[in-house]
Short mmCIF file of C-alpha atoms in Angstrom, two decimals:
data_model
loop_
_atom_site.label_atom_id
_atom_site.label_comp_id
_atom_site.label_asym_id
_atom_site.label_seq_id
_atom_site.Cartn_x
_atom_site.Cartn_y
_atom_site.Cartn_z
CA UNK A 1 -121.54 -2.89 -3.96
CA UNK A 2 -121.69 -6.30 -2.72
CA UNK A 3 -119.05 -7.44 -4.99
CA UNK A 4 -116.74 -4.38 -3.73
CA UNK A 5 -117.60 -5.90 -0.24
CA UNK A 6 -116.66 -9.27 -1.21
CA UNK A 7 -113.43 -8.62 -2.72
CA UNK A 8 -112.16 -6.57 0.37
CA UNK A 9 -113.25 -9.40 2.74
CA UNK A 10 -111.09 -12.09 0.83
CA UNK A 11 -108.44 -9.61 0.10
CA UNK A 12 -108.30 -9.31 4.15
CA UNK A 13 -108.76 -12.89 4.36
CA UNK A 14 -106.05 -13.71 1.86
CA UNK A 15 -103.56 -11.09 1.98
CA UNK A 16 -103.76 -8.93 4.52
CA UNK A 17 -103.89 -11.58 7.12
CA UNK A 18 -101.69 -13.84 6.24
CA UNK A 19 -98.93 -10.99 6.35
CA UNK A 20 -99.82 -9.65 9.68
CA UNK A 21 -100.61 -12.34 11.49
CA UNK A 22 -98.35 -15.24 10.04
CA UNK A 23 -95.54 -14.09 8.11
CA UNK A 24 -91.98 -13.94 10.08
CA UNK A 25 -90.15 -11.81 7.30
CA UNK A 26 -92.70 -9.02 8.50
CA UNK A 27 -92.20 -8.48 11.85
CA UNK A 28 -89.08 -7.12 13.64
CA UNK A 29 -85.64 -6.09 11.95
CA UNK A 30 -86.49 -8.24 9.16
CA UNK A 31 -89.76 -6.79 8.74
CA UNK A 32 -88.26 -2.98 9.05
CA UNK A 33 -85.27 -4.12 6.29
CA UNK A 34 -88.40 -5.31 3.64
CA UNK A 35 -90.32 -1.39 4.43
CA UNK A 36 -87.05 0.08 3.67
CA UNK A 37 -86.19 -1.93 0.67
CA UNK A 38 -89.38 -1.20 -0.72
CA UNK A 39 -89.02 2.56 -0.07
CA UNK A 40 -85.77 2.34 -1.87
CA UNK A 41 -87.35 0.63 -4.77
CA UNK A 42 -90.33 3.62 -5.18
CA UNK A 43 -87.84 6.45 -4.66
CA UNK A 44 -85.54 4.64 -8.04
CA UNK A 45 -88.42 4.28 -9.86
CA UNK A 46 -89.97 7.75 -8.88
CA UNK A 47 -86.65 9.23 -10.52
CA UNK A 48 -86.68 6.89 -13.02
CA UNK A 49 -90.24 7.41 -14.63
CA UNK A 50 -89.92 10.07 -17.05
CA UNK A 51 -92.57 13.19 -16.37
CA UNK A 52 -95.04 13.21 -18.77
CA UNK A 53 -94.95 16.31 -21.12
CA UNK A 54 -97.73 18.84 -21.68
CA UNK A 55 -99.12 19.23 -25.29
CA UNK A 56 -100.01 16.26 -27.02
CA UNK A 57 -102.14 13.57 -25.83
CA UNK A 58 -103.39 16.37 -22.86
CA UNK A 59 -106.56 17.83 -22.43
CA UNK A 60 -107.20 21.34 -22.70
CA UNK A 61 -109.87 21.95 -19.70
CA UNK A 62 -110.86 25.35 -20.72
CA UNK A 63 -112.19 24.04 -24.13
CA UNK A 64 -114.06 21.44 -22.33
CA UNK A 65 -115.95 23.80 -19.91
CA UNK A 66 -116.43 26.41 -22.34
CA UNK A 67 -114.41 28.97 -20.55
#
């Protein structure tokens, strides 16, 4: 637990901060243009990830409860 604790206080301290508090790209119309880029980005890979297939390699979850 108290490396869980750790991590999340330098992730704030390292990342999280820095971008809220110091970075000019993120605030105002440039800020808003980065959100939407990155949106754009998810949605094209969202469509471009294939779905993965049922059958092989999946796990049957009646056999493992044993109904």
């Amino acid at each position: 637990m108290a490396v869980s604790v750790a991590a999340a206080a330098l992730s704030t301290y390292l990342v999280e901060d820095p971008v809220r508090f110091r970075a000019r790209w993120a605030t105002g119309r440039t800020g808003a243009l980065a959100l939407a880029a990155v949106y754009v980005v998810l949605v094209c890979l969202w469509g471009v990830i294939p779905q993965p297939r049922a059958g092989a390699g999946s796990v049957d979850l009646t056999r493992l409860t044993g109904g």
